[in-house]
């Protein structure tokens, strides 16, 4: 890494062959931009030092004009016939430069104003405009400037050129400076639309110019002016309930189960059971009334089948009656225990 105003010095030492030192008669270099094929310096000789034969150098006026990254190929020359084999070496060189800001102008214009020197003020580099610039949502904030190399005085275009507005409470808003035809930078902010970038926060802002690049020796962070902005409040954005993220504790869920229906009393259920059993009791009473004599029944297959079918029908009726009565009584007991 070198600064363009400094000489490049290359030390060549311990050039040996089979353990014997070989005298160096000269050193030449090729400098090619990274990613390029054409060298900006081809086979250029270096000047040996008068005090020692080890260092070789070349003056800044022979260095590449543009800062950036370069591939440097160093070739060692010798008149000794034993000097064979590896005679060159490559390395990467970073050349950087100092920059300065010129023709910096700032102002608050009406929306339809034509930019002219009458409505803008010039601010010298690293100085700060002594007045506070006031603006509201009907105006524009206008800033223009040029970035030049201190050595060549040519316009340069750094990778980063921003205008930062910093509120007294800490809020920050960045705007990228746009390169115009001719190499100048421009920032034109229409507050009628850009007030949303400031989130509707009015008050005092300090404006900074920030310039940085990998090939700039010292980046710039320059507070050049203060602004008093009066902006309309930004409407609160309504977020749909389905998209809201809530980390607060939710209320406890309370649930009451369905209460059991009111059941009839025990007297009613027992009376209904007796009513269901009354047909069977009536059947037995009528059999006794007409004098049924089971002993006179002939014991053959058809008789047994006939009376068995009748008994089966009676059993089904009895089972139905008892199940119905039992279920009614059981449900009544459950309702009584639940209510108690």
Coordinates of C-alpha atoms in Angstrom, one line a residue:
X1 CA 0.0 0.0 0.0
X2 CA 1.5 3.3 -1.1
X3 CA 0.6 6.9 -1.2
X4 CA 0.9 8.4 -4.7
X5 CA 3.3 11.2 -3.4
X6 CA 5.8 8.6 -2.0
X7 CA 8.5 6.8 -3.9
X8 CA 8.4 3.0 -4.3
X9 CA 11.5 1.3 -2.9
X10 CA 12.2 -2.4 -3.6
X11 CA 15.0 -4.2 -1.8
X12 CA 16.8 -6.9 -3.7
X13 CA 19.2 -9.0 -1.6
X14 CA 20.5 -12.5 -1.1
X15 CA 20.6 -13.3 -4.8
X16 CA 22.6 -16.5 -4.8
X17 CA 23.3 -19.5 -6.9
X18 CA 24.6 -22.7 -5.3
X19 CA 25.4 -20.7 -2.2
X20 CA 27.4 -18.0 -4.0
X21 CA 26.2 -14.4 -4.2
X22 CA 25.4 -13.1 -7.6
X23 CA 25.8 -9.4 -8.4
X24 CA 22.6 -7.6 -9.5
X25 CA 23.0 -5.2 -12.4
X26 CA 19.5 -3.9 -12.6
X27 CA 15.8 -4.3 -11.6
X28 CA 12.8 -3.7 -13.9
X29 CA 9.1 -3.8 -13.1
X30 CA 5.8 -4.3 -14.9
X31 CA 2.7 -2.7 -13.3
X32 CA -0.7 -3.9 -14.6
X33 CA -4.1 -2.9 -13.2
X34 CA -5.9 -5.8 -11.6
X35 CA -8.4 -7.3 -14.1
X36 CA -6.5 -5.7 -17.0
X37 CA -4.0 -6.9 -19.5
X38 CA -2.2 -3.8 -20.7
X39 CA 0.6 -2.6 -18.3
X40 CA 0.6 1.1 -17.2
X41 CA 4.4 0.7 -16.7
X42 CA 6.1 -1.9 -18.8
X43 CA 9.7 -3.1 -18.3
X44 CA 10.6 0.2 -16.5
X45 CA 14.0 0.3 -14.8
X46 CA 14.4 1.2 -11.1
X47 CA 17.1 3.6 -9.9
X48 CA 19.6 1.9 -7.6
X49 CA 20.5 3.6 -4.3
X50 CA 23.8 5.5 -4.1
X51 CA 24.5 4.4 -0.6
X52 CA 23.8 0.7 -1.1
X53 CA 23.3 -1.8 -3.9
X54 CA 20.3 -3.4 -2.2
X55 CA 17.4 -0.9 -2.5
X56 CA 16.0 0.2 -5.9
X57 CA 13.3 2.8 -6.3
X58 CA 11.4 5.0 -8.8
X59 CA 10.0 8.5 -8.3
X60 CA 6.3 9.3 -7.8
X61 CA 6.1 10.9 -11.2
X62 CA 6.5 7.5 -12.8
X63 CA 3.7 5.9 -10.7
X64 CA 0.3 5.1 -12.1
X65 CA -1.9 8.2 -12.4
X66 CA -5.1 6.5 -11.1
X67 CA -5.4 5.0 -7.6
X68 CA -6.4 1.4 -7.3
X69 CA -5.0 -2.1 -7.1
X70 CA -2.2 -3.2 -9.4
X71 CA -0.1 -6.4 -10.0
X72 CA 3.6 -5.6 -9.8
X73 CA 6.1 -8.0 -11.5
X74 CA 9.7 -7.4 -10.3
X75 CA 12.5 -8.8 -12.6
X76 CA 16.1 -9.0 -11.5
X77 CA 18.9 -8.6 -14.1
X78 CA 22.4 -9.8 -13.7
X79 CA 25.4 -10.2 -16.1
X80 CA 26.6 -13.1 -14.1
X81 CA 26.2 -16.3 -16.2
X82 CA 25.3 -18.3 -13.1
X83 CA 22.1 -16.2 -12.7
X84 CA 19.5 -18.7 -14.1
X85 CA 16.2 -20.1 -13.0
X86 CA 13.7 -17.9 -11.0
X87 CA 14.5 -14.3 -11.9
X88 CA 11.2 -12.5 -11.1
X89 CA 8.6 -12.1 -8.4
X90 CA 5.0 -10.8 -8.3
X91 CA 3.1 -8.9 -5.6
X92 CA -0.1 -6.8 -5.3
X93 CA 0.2 -3.0 -4.9
X94 CA -2.5 -0.7 -3.6
X95 CA -2.2 2.9 -4.7
X96 CA -4.4 5.4 -2.8
X97 CA -5.0 9.1 -3.0
X98 CA -6.2 12.1 -1.0
X99 CA -9.4 13.7 -2.1
X100 CA -11.0 17.1 -1.5
X101 CA -14.5 18.6 -1.9
X102 CA -15.0 21.6 -4.0
X103 CA -17.9 23.9 -5.1
X104 CA -20.1 22.7 -2.2
X105 CA -23.5 24.5 -2.3
X106 CA -26.5 24.0 -0.1
X107 CA -29.9 25.6 0.2
X108 CA -33.7 25.3 0.8
X109 CA -35.6 26.0 -2.4
X110 CA -39.3 26.3 -3.2
X111 CA -40.7 23.4 -5.1
X112 CA -40.6 25.1 -8.5
X113 CA -37.5 27.3 -8.0
X114 CA -34.8 27.2 -10.6
X115 CA -31.4 26.4 -9.1
X116 CA -29.1 29.5 -9.2
X117 CA -26.4 31.1 -7.1
X118 CA -28.9 33.5 -5.5
X119 CA -30.8 30.8 -3.6
X120 CA -27.8 28.7 -2.6
X121 CA -24.8 29.3 -0.3
X122 CA -21.3 28.0 -0.7
X123 CA -19.6 26.2 2.2
X124 CA -15.8 25.6 2.2
X125 CA -14.5 22.1 3.0
X126 CA -14.5 21.2 6.8
X127 CA -16.3 24.5 7.7
X128 CA -19.9 24.7 8.8
X129 CA -22.6 27.1 7.7
X130 CA -23.2 29.5 10.5
X131 CA -27.0 29.8 10.1
X132 CA -29.7 27.2 10.6
X133 CA -31.5 26.5 7.4
X134 CA -35.3 26.3 7.9
X135 CA -37.5 24.3 5.6
X136 CA -41.0 22.7 5.6
X137 CA -42.9 20.2 3.5
X138 CA -43.4 22.8 0.7
X139 CA -39.6 23.1 0.0
X140 CA -36.7 21.2 -1.4
X141 CA -33.3 20.6 0.1
X142 CA -30.6 21.0 -2.5
X143 CA -26.9 20.1 -2.2
X144 CA -24.2 19.8 -5.0
X145 CA -20.5 19.3 -4.8
X146 CA -17.5 17.9 -6.7
X147 CA -14.9 15.4 -5.4
X148 CA -11.3 15.9 -6.8
X149 CA -7.9 14.3 -6.3
X150 CA -5.5 16.5 -4.3
X151 CA -2.6 15.3 -6.5
X152 CA -4.0 15.4 -10.1
X153 CA -6.9 17.9 -9.4
X154 CA -9.1 15.6 -11.5
X155 CA -12.7 14.7 -10.7
X156 CA -13.0 11.3 -9.0
X157 CA -16.1 9.1 -8.3
X158 CA -15.7 7.4 -4.9
X159 CA -17.8 4.3 -4.2
X160 CA -19.6 5.9 -1.3
X161 CA -21.0 9.4 -1.3
X162 CA -23.9 10.0 1.2
X163 CA -25.7 12.9 2.9
X164 CA -26.6 12.0 6.5
X165 CA -29.3 13.9 8.4
X166 CA -29.0 13.3 12.2
X167 CA -31.7 14.4 14.5
X168 CA -30.9 15.9 17.9
X169 CA -32.6 12.8 19.5
X170 CA -30.4 10.4 17.5
X171 CA -32.6 9.5 14.5
X172 CA -30.7 9.2 11.2
X173 CA -31.7 9.5 7.5
X174 CA -29.3 8.7 4.6
X175 CA -29.5 9.9 1.0
X176 CA -27.2 8.7 -1.7
X177 CA -25.6 11.5 -3.8
X178 CA -26.2 11.0 -7.6
X179 CA -23.5 11.6 -10.1
X180 CA -24.5 14.1 -12.8
X181 CA -23.1 14.6 -16.3
X182 CA -19.7 16.2 -15.9
X183 CA -18.8 14.3 -12.7
X184 CA -20.6 16.5 -10.1
X185 CA -22.7 15.0 -7.3
X186 CA -26.2 16.2 -6.5
X187 CA -28.8 15.5 -3.7
X188 CA -32.2 17.0 -4.3
X189 CA -34.8 16.1 -1.6
X190 CA -38.5 17.1 -2.1
X191 CA -39.8 17.2 1.5
X192 CA -43.4 16.9 0.2
X193 CA -42.6 13.2 -0.6
X194 CA -39.5 12.6 1.5
X195 CA -41.1 13.5 4.9
X196 CA -41.9 9.8 5.2
X197 CA -38.2 9.1 5.2
X198 CA -37.9 11.3 8.3
X199 CA -41.0 9.4 9.8
X200 CA -42.7 12.8 10.3
X201 CA -40.2 13.8 13.0
X202 CA -39.7 17.6 13.0
X203 CA -36.9 19.4 14.7
X204 CA -33.2 20.2 14.3
X205 CA -31.0 18.0 12.1
X206 CA -27.3 18.2 11.5
X207 CA -26.2 17.3 7.9
X208 CA -23.0 15.4 7.2
X209 CA -21.2 14.7 4.0
X210 CA -19.7 11.1 4.0
X211 CA -17.2 10.1 1.4
X212 CA -15.3 6.8 1.4
X213 CA -13.5 4.5 -1.0
X214 CA -10.9 1.7 -0.7
X215 CA -8.5 3.9 -2.6
X216 CA -9.0 7.0 -0.5
X217 CA -6.4 7.5 2.2
X218 CA -8.7 9.3 4.6
X219 CA -12.5 9.1 4.4
X220 CA -14.6 12.3 4.9
X221 CA -17.2 12.7 7.6
X222 CA -17.9 16.4 7.5
X223 CA -20.8 18.2 9.3
X224 CA -21.5 21.1 6.9
X225 CA -24.9 22.6 8.1
X226 CA -27.8 22.4 10.4
X227 CA -31.5 22.3 9.3
X228 CA -34.7 23.1 11.2
X229 CA -37.3 20.9 9.5
X230 CA -41.1 21.2 10.0
X231 CA -42.7 18.1 8.7
X232 CA -46.3 16.8 8.8
X233 CA -46.8 13.8 11.1
X234 CA -46.7 10.4 9.4
X235 CA -50.0 8.6 9.7
X236 CA -49.9 5.5 11.9
X237 CA -49.9 2.4 9.7
X238 CA -52.7 0.0 10.7
X239 CA -51.4 -3.6 10.8
X240 CA -54.0 -6.3 10.2
X241 CA -54.7 -8.4 13.3
X242 CA -53.5 -11.5 11.5
X243 CA -50.1 -9.9 10.9
X244 CA -49.6 -8.4 14.4
X245 CA -46.8 -9.9 16.6
X246 CA -47.8 -9.7 20.2
X247 CA -45.4 -10.9 22.9
X248 CA -47.5 -9.8 25.9
X249 CA -49.1 -12.3 28.2
X250 CA -52.5 -13.3 26.9
X251 CA -55.6 -13.5 29.2
X252 CA -56.5 -16.7 30.8
X253 CA -59.1 -18.8 29.0
X254 CA -62.1 -19.6 31.3
X255 CA -64.6 -22.2 30.1
X256 CA -67.9 -23.3 31.8
X257 CA -69.1 -26.8 30.8
X258 CA -72.8 -27.3 29.9
X259 CA -74.9 -27.8 33.0
X260 CA -76.9 -31.0 33.2
X261 CA -80.5 -30.8 32.4
X262 CA -83.0 -31.0 35.2
X263 CA -84.2 -34.6 35.9
X264 CA -87.6 -35.7 37.3
X265 CA -87.8 -36.7 41.0
X266 CA -87.4 -40.3 42.3
X267 CA -91.2 -40.7 42.8
X268 CA -91.8 -40.0 39.1
X269 CA -89.1 -42.3 37.9
X270 CA -90.3 -45.2 40.2
X271 CA -93.9 -44.7 39.1
X272 CA -92.8 -44.8 35.5
X273 CA -91.0 -48.1 36.2
X274 CA -94.1 -49.6 37.7
X275 CA -96.1 -48.5 34.7
X276 CA -93.7 -50.2 32.4
X277 CA -93.9 -53.4 34.4
X278 CA -97.7 -53.4 34.7
X279 CA -98.3 -55.3 31.4
X280 CA -96.3 -58.3 32.8
X281 CA -98.2 -58.2 36.1
X282 CA -101.5 -58.0 34.2
X283 CA -100.4 -61.0 32.1
X284 CA -99.7 -63.1 35.2
X285 CA -102.9 -62.0 36.9
X286 CA -105.0 -63.0 33.8
X287 CA -103.3 -66.4 33.5
X288 CA -104.2 -67.1 37.1
X289 CA -107.7 -65.8 36.6
X290 CA -108.4 -68.1 33.7
X291 CA -106.8 -71.1 35.4
X292 CA -103.8 -71.8 33.3
X293 CA -102.6 -75.4 34.0
X294 CA -99.0 -75.8 32.9
X295 CA -99.0 -79.5 34.0
X296 CA -101.5 -80.4 31.2
X297 CA -99.2 -79.1 28.5
X298 CA -98.1 -82.0 26.1
X299 CA -94.4 -82.4 26.0
X300 CA -93.7 -82.6 22.3
X301 CA -91.5 -80.6 20.0
X302 CA -94.2 -78.4 18.5
X303 CA -95.6 -77.5 21.9
X304 CA -92.2 -76.6 23.3
X305 CA -91.4 -74.5 20.2
X306 CA -94.7 -72.6 20.5
X307 CA -94.4 -71.9 24.2
X308 CA -90.7 -71.1 23.8
X309 CA -91.4 -68.5 21.2
X310 CA -94.0 -66.9 23.5
X311 CA -91.5 -67.0 26.4
X312 CA -88.9 -65.4 24.1
X313 CA -91.2 -62.5 23.3
X314 CA -92.0 -62.1 26.9
X315 CA -88.2 -62.1 27.8
X316 CA -87.5 -59.4 25.3
X317 CA -90.3 -57.3 26.7
X318 CA -89.1 -57.9 30.3
X319 CA -85.5 -57.1 29.3
X320 CA -86.6 -53.9 27.6
X321 CA -88.7 -52.8 30.6
X322 CA -86.0 -53.5 33.1
X323 CA -83.3 -51.7 31.0
X324 CA -85.5 -48.7 30.5
X325 CA -86.4 -48.5 34.2
X326 CA -82.7 -49.0 35.2
X327 CA -81.5 -46.3 32.9
X328 CA -84.1 -43.8 34.2
X329 CA -83.2 -44.6 37.7
X330 CA -79.4 -44.3 37.1
X331 CA -79.7 -41.0 35.3
X332 CA -81.8 -39.6 38.1
X333 CA -79.2 -40.7 40.7
X334 CA -76.4 -38.9 38.7
X335 CA -78.4 -35.7 38.4
X336 CA -79.1 -35.8 42.2
X337 CA -75.4 -36.3 43.0
X338 CA -74.4 -33.5 40.6
X339 CA -76.8 -31.0 42.0
X340 CA -75.6 -31.8 45.5

